[in-house]
Short mmCIF file of C-alpha atoms and ligand atoms in Angstrom, two decimals:
data_model
loop_
_atom_site.label_atom_id
_atom_site.label_comp_id
_atom_site.label_asym_id
_atom_site.label_seq_id
_atom_site.Cartn_x
_atom_site.Cartn_y
_atom_site.Cartn_z
CA MET A 1 107.52 149.52 157.12
CA TYR A 2 110.64 149.15 155.15
CA PHE A 3 109.62 150.86 151.99
CA GLU A 4 107.92 154.08 153.28
CA ASN A 5 108.45 155.94 150.21
CA ILE A 6 106.66 153.44 147.96
CA ASN A 7 102.90 153.28 147.98
CA LYS A 8 100.76 150.46 146.76
CA ILE A 9 101.45 149.99 143.04
CA LYS A 10 98.20 150.57 141.07
CA PHE A 11 97.21 150.01 137.52
CA GLU A 12 97.34 153.46 135.73
CA GLY A 13 97.38 152.35 132.11
CA VAL A 14 99.68 152.88 129.22
CA GLU A 15 99.53 156.63 129.20
CA SER A 16 100.77 157.02 132.78
CA SER A 17 104.21 158.42 133.30
CA ASN A 18 104.52 157.28 136.93
CA PRO A 19 107.17 154.59 137.06
CA PHE A 20 105.59 153.16 140.13
CA SER A 21 102.40 152.13 138.35
CA PHE A 22 101.36 149.22 136.19
CA LYS A 23 100.85 150.09 132.53
CA TYR A 24 99.39 146.75 131.52
CA TYR A 25 98.86 144.64 134.70
CA ASP A 26 95.34 145.23 135.74
CA ALA A 27 94.78 142.48 138.43
CA ASP A 28 91.00 142.40 138.22
CA LYS A 29 90.59 142.81 134.48
CA ILE A 30 88.77 139.86 133.03
CA VAL A 31 90.56 138.13 130.25
CA ASN A 32 88.61 135.13 128.64
CA GLY A 33 86.50 134.72 131.86
CA LYS A 34 89.23 134.90 134.42
CA LYS A 35 91.00 137.75 136.31
CA MET A 36 94.42 138.58 135.09
CA SER A 37 95.76 137.79 138.54
CA GLU A 38 94.29 134.32 138.25
CA HIS A 39 95.86 133.78 134.78
CA LEU A 40 99.19 134.94 135.86
CA LYS A 41 99.57 133.84 139.50
CA PHE A 42 102.80 135.88 140.04
CA ALA A 43 105.11 134.71 142.86
CA LEU A 44 108.09 136.46 144.54
CA SER A 45 111.34 134.50 144.77
CA TRP A 46 112.72 134.75 148.24
CA TRP A 47 116.32 134.04 147.29
CA HIS A 48 116.73 136.83 144.74
CA THR A 49 114.48 139.46 146.29
CA MET A 50 115.18 139.01 149.90
CA CYS A 51 118.78 137.56 149.89
CA GLY A 52 120.52 138.48 146.71
CA ASP A 53 122.68 141.56 147.43
CA GLY A 54 124.50 141.62 143.96
CA THR A 55 127.63 139.73 144.98
CA ASP A 56 129.22 138.32 141.84
CA MET A 57 132.52 136.59 141.06
CA PHE A 58 134.35 139.98 140.95
CA GLY A 59 132.81 142.08 143.55
CA ARG A 60 130.92 142.01 146.92
CA GLY A 61 127.32 143.09 147.41
CA THR A 62 125.93 146.35 146.20
CA ALA A 63 122.58 146.17 147.84
CA ASP A 64 121.73 146.02 151.59
CA LYS A 65 119.31 143.33 152.38
CA SER A 66 119.70 143.30 156.02
CA PHE A 67 116.57 145.30 156.50
CA ASN A 68 117.69 147.17 159.64
CA ALA A 69 118.70 144.08 161.72
CA THR A 70 121.94 142.64 162.83
CA SER A 71 121.88 139.01 164.00
CA PRO A 72 121.19 136.44 161.36
CA ILE A 73 117.94 135.26 162.95
CA GLU A 74 116.72 138.80 163.34
CA ILE A 75 117.64 139.64 159.78
CA SER A 76 115.56 136.50 158.67
CA LYS A 77 112.61 137.78 160.69
CA HIS A 78 112.83 141.32 159.22
CA LYS A 79 113.03 139.74 155.80
CA VAL A 80 109.58 138.01 156.46
CA TYR A 81 108.00 141.37 157.09
CA ALA A 82 109.81 143.18 154.28
CA ALA A 83 108.90 140.32 151.88
CA PHE A 84 105.22 140.62 152.80
CA GLU A 85 105.30 144.46 152.39
CA ILE A 86 106.85 144.13 148.95
CA MET A 87 104.15 141.53 147.87
CA GLU A 88 101.28 143.54 149.36
CA LYS A 89 102.52 146.59 147.67
CA LEU A 90 102.86 144.94 144.25
CA GLY A 91 99.75 142.93 144.67
CA ILE A 92 101.73 139.59 144.41
CA GLU A 93 99.77 136.65 145.73
CA TYR A 94 102.29 133.92 146.06
CA PHE A 95 105.91 133.26 146.97
CA CYS A 96 108.60 130.59 146.67
CA PHE A 97 111.60 129.76 148.95
CA HIS A 98 114.54 127.44 149.58
CA ASP A 99 114.79 126.38 153.25
CA ARG A 100 118.07 128.25 153.52
CA ASP A 101 116.62 131.52 152.15
CA ILE A 102 114.17 131.97 155.05
CA ALA A 103 116.34 131.02 158.07
CA PRO A 104 120.10 131.01 158.88
CA GLU A 105 122.24 127.84 158.84
CA GLY A 106 123.31 126.76 162.28
CA SER A 107 126.47 124.69 163.14
CA THR A 108 124.36 121.43 163.20
CA LEU A 109 121.44 120.16 161.33
CA LYS A 110 119.41 120.31 164.61
CA GLU A 111 120.34 123.93 165.15
CA THR A 112 119.49 124.89 161.52
CA ASN A 113 116.01 123.12 161.99
CA ASP A 114 115.41 125.07 165.20
CA TYR A 115 115.97 128.35 163.29
CA LEU A 116 113.56 127.17 160.74
CA ASP A 117 110.96 126.44 163.45
CA GLN A 118 111.40 130.02 164.71
CA ILE A 119 110.81 131.55 161.36
CA VAL A 120 108.06 129.40 159.84
CA PRO A 121 105.41 130.67 162.50
CA VAL A 122 106.30 134.27 161.51
CA ILE A 123 105.74 133.55 157.84
CA LYS A 124 102.52 131.70 158.60
CA SER A 125 101.02 134.56 160.55
CA GLU A 126 101.91 137.01 157.86
CA MET A 127 100.23 134.67 155.36
CA GLU A 128 97.15 134.61 157.53
CA ARG A 129 97.18 138.32 157.80
CA THR A 130 97.50 139.02 154.13
CA GLY A 131 96.10 135.93 152.33
CA ILE A 132 99.37 135.53 150.47
CA LYS A 133 100.09 131.85 149.66
CA LEU A 134 103.18 129.66 149.21
CA LEU A 135 103.40 128.50 145.52
CA TRP A 136 106.32 126.13 146.24
CA GLY A 137 109.05 125.36 148.68
CA THR A 138 112.41 123.61 148.08
CA ALA A 139 115.59 122.65 149.82
CA ASN A 140 118.94 124.31 149.03
CA CYS A 141 121.05 121.17 148.63
CA PHE A 142 123.86 122.96 146.69
CA ASN A 143 125.41 125.84 148.56
CA ASN A 144 127.08 124.02 151.50
CA PRO A 145 130.49 122.57 150.72
CA ARG A 146 129.18 119.17 151.66
CA TYR A 147 127.20 119.18 148.51
CA MET A 148 130.07 120.02 146.34
CA CYS A 149 129.76 116.79 144.33
CA GLY A 150 126.02 116.68 144.50
CA ALA A 151 123.26 115.85 146.97
CA GLY A 152 121.17 112.94 145.81
CA THR A 153 123.81 112.12 143.33
CA SER A 154 126.77 112.56 145.73
CA PRO A 155 129.43 109.72 145.71
CA ASN A 156 129.17 109.89 149.54
CA ALA A 157 126.23 108.05 151.22
CA ASP A 158 126.44 110.33 154.25
CA VAL A 159 125.79 113.32 152.01
CA PHE A 160 122.85 111.57 150.45
CA ALA A 161 121.41 110.91 153.94
CA TYR A 162 121.94 114.65 154.96
CA ALA A 163 120.15 115.75 151.69
CA ALA A 164 117.26 113.34 152.59
CA ALA A 165 116.98 114.83 156.13
CA GLN A 166 117.01 118.33 154.59
CA ILE A 167 114.31 117.60 152.04
CA LYS A 168 112.22 115.87 154.67
CA LYS A 169 112.23 119.08 156.81
CA ALA A 170 111.61 121.29 153.74
CA LEU A 171 108.58 119.14 152.92
CA GLU A 172 107.30 119.54 156.33
CA ILE A 173 107.55 123.26 156.15
CA THR A 174 106.00 123.40 152.74
CA VAL A 175 102.98 121.40 154.03
CA GLU A 176 102.75 123.46 157.17
CA LEU A 177 102.50 126.63 154.99
CA GLY A 178 100.00 125.11 152.65
CA GLY A 179 102.40 125.05 149.72
CA GLN A 180 100.92 123.92 146.43
CA GLY A 181 104.22 122.65 144.98
CA TYR A 182 107.65 121.21 145.87
CA VAL A 183 110.49 121.80 143.59
CA PHE A 184 113.57 119.79 142.71
CA TRP A 185 116.06 121.86 140.83
CA GLY A 186 119.18 119.87 140.04
CA GLY A 187 121.57 121.99 142.03
CA ARG A 188 124.79 120.18 141.79
CA GLU A 189 123.21 116.91 140.56
CA GLY A 190 125.50 116.38 137.55
CA TYR A 191 129.17 115.96 136.95
CA GLU A 192 132.33 117.70 135.94
CA THR A 193 134.14 114.62 134.51
CA LEU A 194 132.96 111.10 133.68
CA LEU A 195 136.58 109.95 134.78
CA ASN A 196 135.39 110.04 138.37
CA THR A 197 131.65 109.53 137.87
CA ASP A 198 129.35 106.45 138.02
CA MET A 199 126.42 108.19 136.10
CA ALA A 200 124.10 105.20 136.31
CA LYS A 201 124.50 104.96 140.09
CA GLU A 202 124.09 108.70 140.45
CA GLN A 203 120.78 108.70 138.61
CA ASP A 204 119.55 105.67 140.30
CA ASN A 205 120.19 107.21 143.67
CA MET A 206 118.49 110.48 142.60
CA ALA A 207 115.35 108.66 141.53
CA TYR A 208 115.24 106.79 144.87
CA LEU A 209 115.59 110.17 146.85
CA MET A 210 112.66 111.48 144.75
CA LYS A 211 110.63 108.45 145.31
CA MET A 212 111.17 108.66 149.02
CA ALA A 213 110.18 112.34 148.91
CA VAL A 214 106.89 111.49 147.16
CA GLU A 215 106.07 108.86 149.69
CA TYR A 216 106.94 110.98 152.63
CA GLY A 217 105.22 114.01 151.18
CA ARG A 218 101.99 112.13 150.57
CA LYS A 219 102.27 110.57 154.12
CA ILE A 220 102.22 113.96 155.72
CA GLY A 221 99.36 115.32 153.63
CA PHE A 222 101.11 117.16 150.60
CA THR A 223 98.58 117.11 147.86
CA GLY A 224 100.27 119.52 145.48
CA ASP A 225 102.64 118.87 142.64
CA PHE A 226 106.26 117.85 142.70
CA TYR A 227 108.22 119.59 140.12
CA ILE A 228 111.60 118.97 138.39
CA GLU A 229 113.14 122.22 137.15
CA PRO A 230 115.36 121.39 134.12
CA LYS A 231 118.76 123.09 133.55
CA PRO A 232 121.48 121.85 131.21
CA LYS A 233 124.57 123.23 132.87
CA GLU A 234 125.73 125.50 135.67
CA PRO A 235 126.88 124.93 138.22
CA THR A 236 128.11 121.54 136.97
CA LYS A 237 129.31 121.10 133.41
CA HIS A 238 126.60 118.63 132.77
CA GLN A 239 123.35 118.69 134.82
CA TYR A 240 121.37 115.51 134.68
CA ASP A 241 117.95 117.39 134.41
CA PHE A 242 119.14 118.69 131.12
CA ASP A 243 115.84 119.81 129.50
CA VAL A 244 112.21 118.72 129.58
CA ALA A 245 112.72 115.87 127.13
CA THR A 246 115.62 114.40 129.19
CA VAL A 247 113.70 114.76 132.46
CA LEU A 248 110.65 113.05 130.91
CA ALA A 249 112.74 110.01 129.98
CA PHE A 250 114.13 109.92 133.59
CA LEU A 251 110.79 110.17 135.19
CA ARG A 252 109.33 107.49 132.93
CA LYS A 253 112.23 105.11 133.51
CA TYR A 254 111.77 105.43 137.27
CA GLY A 255 107.95 105.50 137.32
CA LEU A 256 107.82 109.09 138.69
CA GLN A 257 105.75 110.54 135.93
CA ASN A 258 102.47 110.62 137.84
CA ASP A 259 103.74 112.72 140.75
CA PHE A 260 106.12 115.05 138.91
CA LYS A 261 105.49 117.83 136.57
CA MET A 262 107.92 120.45 135.13
CA ASN A 263 108.88 123.83 136.51
CA ILE A 264 110.12 125.43 133.37
CA GLU A 265 112.57 128.36 133.61
CA ALA A 266 113.09 130.72 130.55
CA ASN A 267 116.81 131.16 131.04
CA HIS A 268 117.37 127.48 131.43
CA ALA A 269 115.64 126.72 128.22
CA THR A 270 117.92 129.04 126.31
CA LEU A 271 120.97 127.59 128.04
CA ALA A 272 119.80 124.22 126.71
CA GLY A 273 119.72 125.59 123.11
CA HIS A 274 115.88 125.72 123.08
CA THR A 275 113.42 128.48 123.14
CA PHE A 276 111.44 129.09 126.20
CA GLN A 277 108.32 128.17 124.10
CA HIS A 278 109.85 124.81 123.02
CA GLU A 279 110.33 123.63 126.52
CA LEU A 280 106.71 124.77 127.36
CA ARG A 281 105.36 122.94 124.28
CA VAL A 282 107.29 119.76 125.02
CA ALA A 283 105.72 119.73 128.60
CA ARG A 284 102.33 120.58 127.40
CA ASP A 285 102.48 117.78 124.61
CA ASN A 286 103.35 115.28 127.29
CA ASP A 287 100.97 116.42 130.12
CA VAL A 288 103.67 117.48 132.44
CA PHE A 289 103.25 121.29 132.31
CA GLY A 290 103.24 122.52 135.89
CA SER A 291 104.87 125.85 136.79
CA ILE A 292 107.10 128.56 135.43
CA ASP A 293 110.24 130.31 136.55
CA ALA A 294 109.75 133.53 134.78
CA ASN A 295 112.99 135.41 133.76
CA GLN A 296 115.16 136.06 130.65
CA GLY A 297 118.85 135.43 129.78
CA ASP A 298 121.15 137.47 127.76
CA MET A 299 121.68 135.80 124.33
CA LEU A 300 125.28 137.10 124.25
CA LEU A 301 126.19 135.45 127.57
CA GLY A 302 126.50 131.60 128.21
CA TRP A 303 125.29 131.59 131.79
CA ASP A 304 122.11 131.98 133.89
CA THR A 305 121.75 135.78 134.14
CA ASP A 306 118.24 135.54 135.69
CA GLN A 307 117.05 138.85 134.38
CA PHE A 308 113.57 140.19 134.95
CA PRO A 309 111.55 139.28 131.82
CA THR A 310 110.78 142.22 129.56
CA ASN A 311 110.90 140.69 126.07
CA LEU A 312 107.27 140.91 124.94
CA TYR A 313 107.72 138.37 122.14
CA ASP A 314 108.87 135.85 124.65
CA THR A 315 106.15 136.61 127.30
CA THR A 316 103.50 136.38 124.46
CA MET A 317 104.68 132.95 123.29
CA CYS A 318 104.96 131.83 126.84
CA MET A 319 101.40 132.86 127.69
CA TYR A 320 100.27 131.19 124.43
CA GLU A 321 101.52 127.89 125.67
CA VAL A 322 100.19 128.44 129.18
CA LEU A 323 96.60 129.27 127.84
CA LYS A 324 96.81 126.39 125.47
CA SER A 325 97.73 124.15 128.40
CA GLY A 326 94.53 125.29 130.13
CA GLY A 327 96.24 127.69 132.37
CA PHE A 328 97.95 127.08 135.78
CA THR A 329 96.43 124.72 138.30
CA ASN A 330 99.00 124.38 141.24
CA GLY A 331 101.59 126.25 139.48
CA GLY A 332 102.25 129.96 138.69
CA LEU A 333 104.68 132.47 137.42
CA ASN A 334 107.59 132.70 139.91
CA PHE A 335 110.07 135.60 139.10
CA ASP A 336 113.32 133.77 139.45
CA ALA A 337 114.99 136.96 138.59
CA LYS A 338 117.20 139.55 140.13
CA ALA A 339 117.64 143.22 139.37
CA ARG A 340 121.10 143.89 137.89
CA ARG A 341 123.89 144.37 140.24
CA ALA A 342 124.05 148.15 139.58
CA SER A 343 120.21 148.42 140.12
CA ASN A 344 121.01 148.31 143.78
CA THR A 345 118.22 150.35 145.54
CA HIS A 346 115.01 149.18 147.19
CA GLU A 347 113.22 151.09 144.43
CA ASP A 348 114.87 148.90 141.87
CA ILE A 349 113.11 145.84 143.47
CA PHE A 350 109.76 147.35 142.86
CA LEU A 351 110.71 148.68 139.33
CA SER A 352 111.95 145.33 138.25
CA TYR A 353 108.88 143.54 139.44
CA ILE A 354 106.65 146.03 137.76
CA ALA A 355 108.68 145.52 134.51
CA GLY A 356 108.14 141.71 134.66
CA MET A 357 104.48 141.83 135.64
CA ASP A 358 103.58 144.37 132.89
CA ALA A 359 105.50 142.27 130.32
CA PHE A 360 103.63 139.18 131.29
CA ALA A 361 100.28 140.98 131.38
CA TYR A 362 100.91 142.34 127.87
CA GLY A 363 101.87 138.79 126.69
CA LEU A 364 98.70 137.41 128.19
CA LEU A 365 96.57 139.98 126.32
CA VAL A 366 98.33 139.25 123.03
CA ALA A 367 98.19 135.46 123.31
CA ASN A 368 94.62 135.50 124.35
CA LYS A 369 93.70 137.64 121.34
CA MET A 370 95.62 135.37 118.90
CA ILE A 371 93.87 132.35 120.31
CA GLU A 372 90.45 134.06 120.37
CA ASP A 373 90.89 134.96 116.62
CA GLY A 374 92.21 131.55 116.02
CA VAL A 375 94.74 132.86 113.58
CA ILE A 376 97.62 130.40 114.50
CA ASP A 377 95.39 127.48 114.98
CA GLU A 378 93.73 128.07 111.72
CA PHE A 379 96.99 128.12 109.81
CA VAL A 380 98.36 125.09 111.62
CA ASN A 381 95.21 123.08 111.08
CA ARG A 382 95.20 123.90 107.36
CA ARG A 383 98.83 122.88 107.14
CA TYR A 384 97.95 119.44 108.46
CA SER A 385 94.68 119.03 106.72
CA SER A 386 95.87 116.39 104.25
CA TYR A 387 95.69 113.97 107.28
CA ASN A 388 91.89 114.58 107.62
CA GLN A 389 90.83 112.55 104.61
CA GLY A 390 91.86 109.79 102.17
CA ILE A 391 95.28 108.35 102.78
CA GLY A 392 96.03 110.98 105.34
CA GLU A 393 93.13 109.96 107.49
CA LYS A 394 94.27 106.32 107.38
CA ILE A 395 97.71 107.48 108.65
CA SER A 396 96.06 109.46 111.39
CA ASN A 397 94.00 106.40 112.38
CA LYS A 398 97.05 104.11 112.10
CA SER A 399 95.08 101.91 109.76
CA THR A 400 97.30 101.62 106.73
CA SER A 401 100.46 99.60 105.87
CA PHE A 402 103.69 100.00 103.93
CA GLU A 403 102.12 98.06 100.98
CA GLU A 404 99.27 100.40 100.71
CA LEU A 405 101.34 103.48 101.07
CA GLU A 406 103.67 102.31 98.28
CA GLU A 407 100.71 101.64 96.05
CA TYR A 408 99.43 105.09 96.82
CA ALA A 409 102.73 106.79 96.13
CA LEU A 410 103.22 104.92 92.88
CA ASN A 411 99.87 106.01 91.63
CA SER A 412 100.09 109.66 92.74
CA ALA A 413 101.56 112.82 91.28
CA GLU A 414 104.73 114.20 93.07
CA PRO A 415 103.59 115.62 96.37
CA PHE A 416 103.06 119.37 96.43
CA ALA A 417 105.84 121.32 98.33
CA GLU A 418 103.66 123.83 100.18
CA SER A 419 105.24 126.89 101.80
CA GLY A 420 105.50 126.99 105.58
CA ARG A 421 105.02 130.77 105.59
CA GLN A 422 107.27 131.40 108.59
CA GLU A 423 107.88 135.09 107.87
CA TYR A 424 104.23 135.65 107.27
CA LEU A 425 103.50 134.20 110.72
CA GLU A 426 106.25 136.03 112.48
CA ASN A 427 104.81 139.30 111.17
CA LEU A 428 101.34 138.25 112.13
CA VAL A 429 102.60 137.88 115.70
CA ASN A 430 104.22 141.33 115.50
CA GLN A 431 100.94 142.73 114.20
CA TYR A 432 99.11 141.34 117.26
CA ILE A 433 101.65 142.67 119.60
CA VAL A 434 101.35 146.10 118.12
CA LEU A 435 97.56 146.04 117.80
CA THR A 436 97.08 144.91 121.39
CA GLY A 437 98.84 148.10 122.45
CA LYS A 438 96.71 150.30 120.23
CA LYS A 439 93.58 148.94 121.75
CA LEU A 440 94.48 149.57 125.33
C1 XUL B 23 118.88 127.95 139.64
C2 XUL B 23 117.46 128.06 139.86
C3 XUL B 23 116.98 127.86 141.25
C4 XUL B 23 115.64 127.09 141.25
C5 XUL B 23 115.26 126.72 142.57
O1 XUL B 23 119.23 128.22 138.39
O2 XUL B 23 116.72 128.37 138.90
O3 XUL B 23 116.84 129.09 141.89
O4 XUL B 23 114.64 127.84 140.70
O5 XUL B 23 116.22 126.01 143.32
CO1 CO B 24 114.63 128.65 138.70
#
């Protein structure tokens, strides 16, 4: 046991003053025919939770994540047991990792793979003991200096080959652990200046790497979803997977759209100048909604702060899109989030997950109620109702022409400029957020 002073976190309701309890997340509560835990499918991010020690550009770590061990491989083993203790105590049923989060890097690729082979069985036995599942795996092809100019988009073919070898192994581990997803986040797949960059070649190469990953994954029995996680910038000035719309064009150009879906991260959406809801909507409308990296950024900062999500408005609108997408299939809500550098105790790990899980549980309840009552649907349907009959119906059916539309416009009165009622709708959402709290 690593967290002796922390008991299993229970649902105690909104009146509870116990910080180590859920106020809104009630795992077994049925919401629209499904348990809250099934709607939300929370996942722990291994990199932030087990590895992130608070190091930033101006200071070293503030939190000890060695879990009472000393050698790198021993630390990795202890992290496995600590991670499962955290998940069991929080009631989190999934986790996500990069290959390099779970095992140390050796001095050769072979040695690194051997380390992985020592750790994977430990994870597997903990999964069997607890029933906790792997949401997705991925390869860290951005930390090592060899990847300073990208991995799949590196100008150096040897680096491309190394990345392929690393992804091959990461796929094998993901399959071995029954993972339901495999993520490509762009890492350093982008550029700093076009003066030294053959953008077309880099993107062609990236697509080829992904194609090979799909072929190999399917060959070794991976039946889950491949995901691309869009992000517009950071670490490179321009990341190729800028946003959902850009990634869609890339997938369609290279014929990858049937194997890939989107893993949408809240903080990446806002860095791209979009709302989180916008990115989810673009994915939903194009049938590529897959999974979510749940976090939030700071609107006053221009980088990826990966904060635990606590903004109820955002979690509500996120869950609105998730419910409208029919819920998660292979995907889930991975907390790609870290406690702030000054929140440096083990207790803060639990408190930050509790905050994020409660915020999403609340968002689920509000969104479900808004959908049940049909308030937004009703408004939107009415707003577009002119397309249901007459000339509008012909437009909807694509059965009119410029000639007919001109004739119609010439013989009609000036179109009525109807209000979009934005402020009314924003207030309506606030009303649902408040009312949901009152009814708990
Ligand atoms: C980086 C980021 C990654 C991915 C996985 O911004 O979000 O942690 O989620 O590689
Ligand atoms: Co992420």
